[in-house]
Amino acid sequence: MLLHGTDALKEAAAAGHALPGFVAYNLETVQGVTAAAEAAGGPVVIQAGSSPFKHAGREALIRLALDAAARSTASLGVHLDHSRDLDEISACLAAGYTSVMVDGSHLPFAENIALTKEAVRRARDHGAWVEAELGALPGDEDVSTDAVAQAAAMTDPQQAAEFVAATGVDALAVAVGNVHGFTEHLVRLDLARLAAIHEAVPVPLVLHGASGLPVGELHCALARGVAKVNVNAELRRAYLEATRATLPSALPGSDVVALWAAGRDAVRDAALDVISRLSPHAEGGNPRARLCPR
């Protein structure tokens, strides 16, 4: 069933856990994320957004994601991720997306506010909620590039307060040392900065680039206002490793279905692992039971 409204997001924020957002590129990744949500029994967001549209086609992926969510026994939001195009945002809202992310992080501050305000206005007409981004998150959404976080590009708490007040967004994606994709460089979240942002803004925070973060680091972020966590690279890697392992046995009979099934099931298992790590009861993950560093 489709997950409408911000209740799940607000409940996650209040309880110290997070709503998982999983990027989906095609039928198999949509199926894998949906199966994980059904197995876990909790709300999940399918992120069928701007970048995957380039591969699958916008209308095709919109229908895949919305149909899967509507038919599922799980509560599934369908989210437009990293969109810079108001026409694209309007098209997804009209189709029935439950939330959108307008990404003006590449723009000057005033222009980011103006773009985000217009996205919020359009979303309100459709009963959808809006996520925006402030600060520059390094790396590529689709390919791991050994990105390195830059302190100068991180989200400023005072600017975050001004931005949220001016735009009326429902959630704010922040740059606090996180990067898109896997990286060989050590990723350490600036938890003091994250705590200051949490104190400055009244809306739930979103952590992009959570693939590979240790459970302890992740739960310290949840204790500082992060109520939605986006994961992409872990699912991509699981899909590729499963298809590589299956290819030798599939090739002799040209069994492409076996290849697709292996990728789908690997996405499901990887998503379930992420969901378990986001639980307040995950091993090493209860921020109330220990002190978080920094």
GROMACS .gro file of C-alpha atoms in nm, residues 76-273:
model
  198
   76LEU     CA    1   0.580   0.185   0.071
   77GLY     CA    2   0.643   0.545  -0.018
   78VAL     CA    3   0.748   0.630  -0.373
   79HIS     CA    4   0.998   0.913  -0.383
   80LEU     CA    5   1.156   1.125  -0.655
   81ASP     CA    6   1.522   1.149  -0.557
   82HIS     CA    7   1.764   1.429  -0.652
   83SER     CA    8   1.550   1.624  -0.896
   84ARG     CA    9   1.657   1.965  -1.022
   85ASP     CA   10   1.370   1.996  -1.271
   86LEU     CA   11   1.036   2.143  -1.166
   87ASP     CA   12   0.860   1.991  -1.467
   88GLU     CA   13   0.989   1.647  -1.364
   89ILE     CA   14   0.872   1.710  -1.009
   90SER     CA   15   0.526   1.808  -1.134
   91ALA     CA   16   0.505   1.497  -1.354
   92CYS     CA   17   0.588   1.265  -1.065
   93LEU     CA   18   0.347   1.442  -0.832
   94ALA     CA   19   0.069   1.415  -1.090
   95ALA     CA   20   0.145   1.044  -1.131
   96GLY     CA   21   0.101   0.984  -0.757
   97TYR     CA   22   0.445   1.003  -0.594
   98THR     CA   23   0.415   1.038  -0.219
   99SER     CA   24   0.724   1.258  -0.179
  100VAL     CA   25   0.985   1.440  -0.385
  101MET     CA   26   1.336   1.565  -0.327
  102VAL     CA   27   1.420   1.895  -0.489
  103ASP     CA   28   1.797   1.926  -0.512
  104GLY     CA   29   1.911   2.287  -0.533
  105SER     CA   30   2.235   2.218  -0.348
  106HIS     CA   31   2.435   2.318  -0.657
  107LEU     CA   32   2.276   2.663  -0.661
  108PRO     CA   33   2.358   2.979  -0.465
  109PHE     CA   34   2.169   2.992  -0.136
  110ALA     CA   35   1.897   3.236  -0.250
  111GLU     CA   36   1.833   3.040  -0.571
  112ASN     CA   37   1.813   2.713  -0.376
  113ILE     CA   38   1.547   2.874  -0.156
  114ALA     CA   39   1.349   2.996  -0.458
  115LEU     CA   40   1.359   2.655  -0.633
  116THR     CA   41   1.266   2.471  -0.315
  117LYS     CA   42   0.976   2.705  -0.232
  118GLU     CA   43   0.824   2.641  -0.573
  119ALA     CA   44   0.863   2.264  -0.537
  120VAL     CA   45   0.693   2.282  -0.196
  121ARG     CA   46   0.406   2.485  -0.343
  122ARG     CA   47   0.351   2.227  -0.617
  123ALA     CA   48   0.375   1.932  -0.378
  124ARG     CA   49   0.114   2.076  -0.143
  125ASP     CA   50  -0.144   2.060  -0.423
  126HIS     CA   51  -0.089   1.682  -0.438
  127GLY     CA   52  -0.060   1.603  -0.067
  128ALA     CA   53   0.306   1.502  -0.103
  129TRP     CA   54   0.594   1.595   0.125
  130VAL     CA   55   0.921   1.754   0.018
  131GLU     CA   56   1.284   1.687   0.099
  132ALA     CA   57   1.549   1.943   0.006
  133GLU     CA   58   1.929   1.952   0.033
  134LEU     CA   59   2.162   2.213   0.174
  135GLY     CA   60   2.538   2.169   0.149
  136ALA     CA   61   2.737   1.984  -0.115
  137LEU     CA   62   2.753   1.604  -0.090
  138PRO     CA   63   3.058   1.467  -0.278
  139GLY     CA   64   3.050   1.169  -0.510
  140ASP     CA   65   2.833   1.021  -0.784
  141GLU     CA   66   2.485   0.888  -0.710
  142ASP     CA   67   2.529   0.591  -0.945
  143VAL     CA   68   2.900   0.502  -0.937
  144SER     CA   69   3.135   0.478  -0.639
  145THR     CA   70   3.421   0.721  -0.701
  146ASP     CA   71   3.631   0.731  -0.380
  147ALA     CA   72   3.472   1.063  -0.288
  148VAL     CA   73   3.616   1.272  -0.005
  149ALA     CA   74   3.406   1.506   0.211
  150GLN     CA   75   3.508   1.872   0.220
  151ALA     CA   76   3.447   2.066   0.541
  152ALA     CA   77   3.386   2.388   0.349
  153ALA     CA   78   3.095   2.230   0.163
  154MET     CA   79   2.917   2.094   0.470
  155THR     CA   80   2.578   2.220   0.586
  156ASP     CA   81   2.588   2.531   0.804
  157PRO     CA   82   2.342   2.509   1.098
  158GLN     CA   83   2.241   2.876   1.086
  159GLN     CA   84   2.183   2.863   0.712
  160ALA     CA   85   1.983   2.543   0.762
  161ALA     CA   86   1.750   2.721   1.004
  162GLU     CA   87   1.700   3.009   0.762
  163PHE     CA   88   1.648   2.770   0.470
  164VAL     CA   89   1.383   2.558   0.642
  165ALA     CA   90   1.195   2.863   0.767
  166ALA     CA   91   1.197   3.024   0.422
  167THR     CA   92   1.096   2.718   0.220
  168GLY     CA   93   0.859   2.517   0.439
  169VAL     CA   94   1.026   2.185   0.351
  170ASP     CA   95   0.929   1.872   0.543
  171ALA     CA   96   1.279   1.717   0.561
  172LEU     CA   97   1.633   1.837   0.504
  173ALA     CA   98   1.920   1.636   0.357
  174VAL     CA   99   2.251   1.745   0.507
  175ALA     CA  100   2.621   1.721   0.429
  176VAL     CA  101   2.808   1.632   0.748
  177GLY     CA  102   3.097   1.420   0.620
  178ASN     CA  103   2.883   1.168   0.432
  179VAL     CA  104   2.956   1.092   0.065
  180HIS     CA  105   2.777   0.921  -0.221
  181GLY     CA  106   2.896   0.564  -0.288
  182PHE     CA  107   3.164   0.346  -0.137
  183THR     CA  108   3.503   0.506  -0.085
  184GLU     CA  109   3.848   0.392   0.023
  185HIS     CA  110   3.877   0.705   0.234
  186LEU     CA  111   3.767   0.699   0.598
  187VAL     CA  112   3.418   0.843   0.636
  188ARG     CA  113   3.360   1.013   0.970
  189LEU     CA  114   3.041   1.205   1.031
  190ASP     CA  115   3.072   1.547   1.193
  191LEU     CA  116   2.833   1.462   1.473
  192ALA     CA  117   2.874   1.796   1.648
  193ARG     CA  118   2.766   1.974   1.330
  194LEU     CA  119   2.477   1.731   1.288
  195ALA     CA  120   2.363   1.794   1.646
  196ALA     CA  121   2.376   2.170   1.588
  197ILE     CA  122   2.166   2.138   1.272
  198HIS     CA  123   1.916   1.921   1.459
  199GLU     CA  124   1.884   2.186   1.729
  200ALA     CA  125   1.845   2.463   1.471
  201VAL     CA  126   1.572   2.316   1.249
  202PRO     CA  127   1.227   2.177   1.337
  203VAL     CA  128   1.212   1.911   1.062
  204PRO     CA  129   1.357   1.558   1.035
  205LEU     CA  130   1.701   1.527   0.879
  206VAL     CA  131   1.803   1.296   0.595
  207LEU     CA  132   2.139   1.121   0.555
  208HIS     CA  133   2.241   1.043   0.199
  209GLY     CA  134   2.541   0.824   0.127
  210ALA     CA  135   2.492   0.585   0.418
  211SER     CA  136   2.637   0.279   0.240
  212GLY     CA  137   2.922   0.130   0.440
  213LEU     CA  138   2.875   0.342   0.753
  214PRO     CA  139   2.938   0.143   1.074
  215VAL     CA  140   2.628   0.072   1.281
  216GLY     CA  141   2.758   0.277   1.573
  217GLU     CA  142   2.823   0.583   1.356
  218LEU     CA  143   2.484   0.543   1.191
  219HIS     CA  144   2.300   0.526   1.521
  220CYS     CA  145   2.481   0.829   1.655
  221ALA     CA  146   2.335   1.011   1.352
  222LEU     CA  147   1.987   0.878   1.431
  223ALA     CA  148   2.021   1.017   1.784
  224ARG     CA  149   2.087   1.358   1.626
  225GLY     CA  150   1.771   1.399   1.422
  226VAL     CA  151   1.830   1.179   1.117
  227ALA     CA  152   1.496   1.013   1.039
  228LYS     CA  153   1.551   0.900   0.679
  229VAL     CA  154   1.858   0.719   0.550
  230ASN     CA  155   1.926   0.675   0.179
  231VAL     CA  156   2.109   0.367   0.052
  232ASN     CA  157   2.210   0.295  -0.306
  233ALA     CA  158   2.564   0.163  -0.341
  234GLU     CA  159   2.509  -0.140  -0.114
  235LEU     CA  160   2.219  -0.253  -0.330
  236ARG     CA  161   2.412  -0.192  -0.653
  237ARG     CA  162   2.707  -0.394  -0.530
  238ALA     CA  163   2.484  -0.679  -0.409
  239TYR     CA  164   2.309  -0.691  -0.747
  240LEU     CA  165   2.636  -0.696  -0.943
  241GLU     CA  166   2.804  -0.957  -0.723
  242ALA     CA  167   2.501  -1.186  -0.745
  243THR     CA  168   2.478  -1.161  -1.122
  244ARG     CA  169   2.854  -1.219  -1.158
  245ALA     CA  170   2.831  -1.533  -0.945
  246THR     CA  171   2.531  -1.661  -1.142
  247LEU     CA  172   2.662  -1.582  -1.490
  248PRO     CA  173   2.881  -1.896  -1.539
  249SER     CA  174   2.588  -2.132  -1.474
  250ALA     CA  175   2.341  -1.915  -1.667
  251LEU     CA  176   2.548  -1.872  -1.983
  252PRO     CA  177   2.534  -2.232  -2.120
  253GLY     CA  178   2.156  -2.228  -2.134
  254SER     CA  179   2.122  -1.852  -2.193
  255ASP     CA  180   1.920  -1.845  -1.870
  256VAL     CA  181   1.871  -1.473  -1.835
  257VAL     CA  182   1.582  -1.524  -1.590
  258ALA     CA  183   1.818  -1.690  -1.342
  259LEU     CA  184   2.048  -1.389  -1.371
  260TRP     CA  185   1.769  -1.141  -1.304
  261ALA     CA  186   1.632  -1.348  -1.016
  262ALA     CA  187   1.973  -1.363  -0.850
  263GLY     CA  188   2.007  -0.984  -0.871
  264ARG     CA  189   1.656  -0.930  -0.737
  265ASP     CA  190   1.709  -1.162  -0.441
  266ALA     CA  191   2.044  -1.003  -0.361
  267VAL     CA  192   1.884  -0.658  -0.352
  268ARG     CA  193   1.617  -0.793  -0.117
  269ASP     CA  194   1.878  -0.939   0.119
  270ALA     CA  195   2.093  -0.624   0.114
  271ALA     CA  196   1.792  -0.405   0.185
  272LEU     CA  197   1.687  -0.630   0.473
  273ASP     CA  198   2.035  -0.599   0.620
   0.00000   0.00000   0.00000
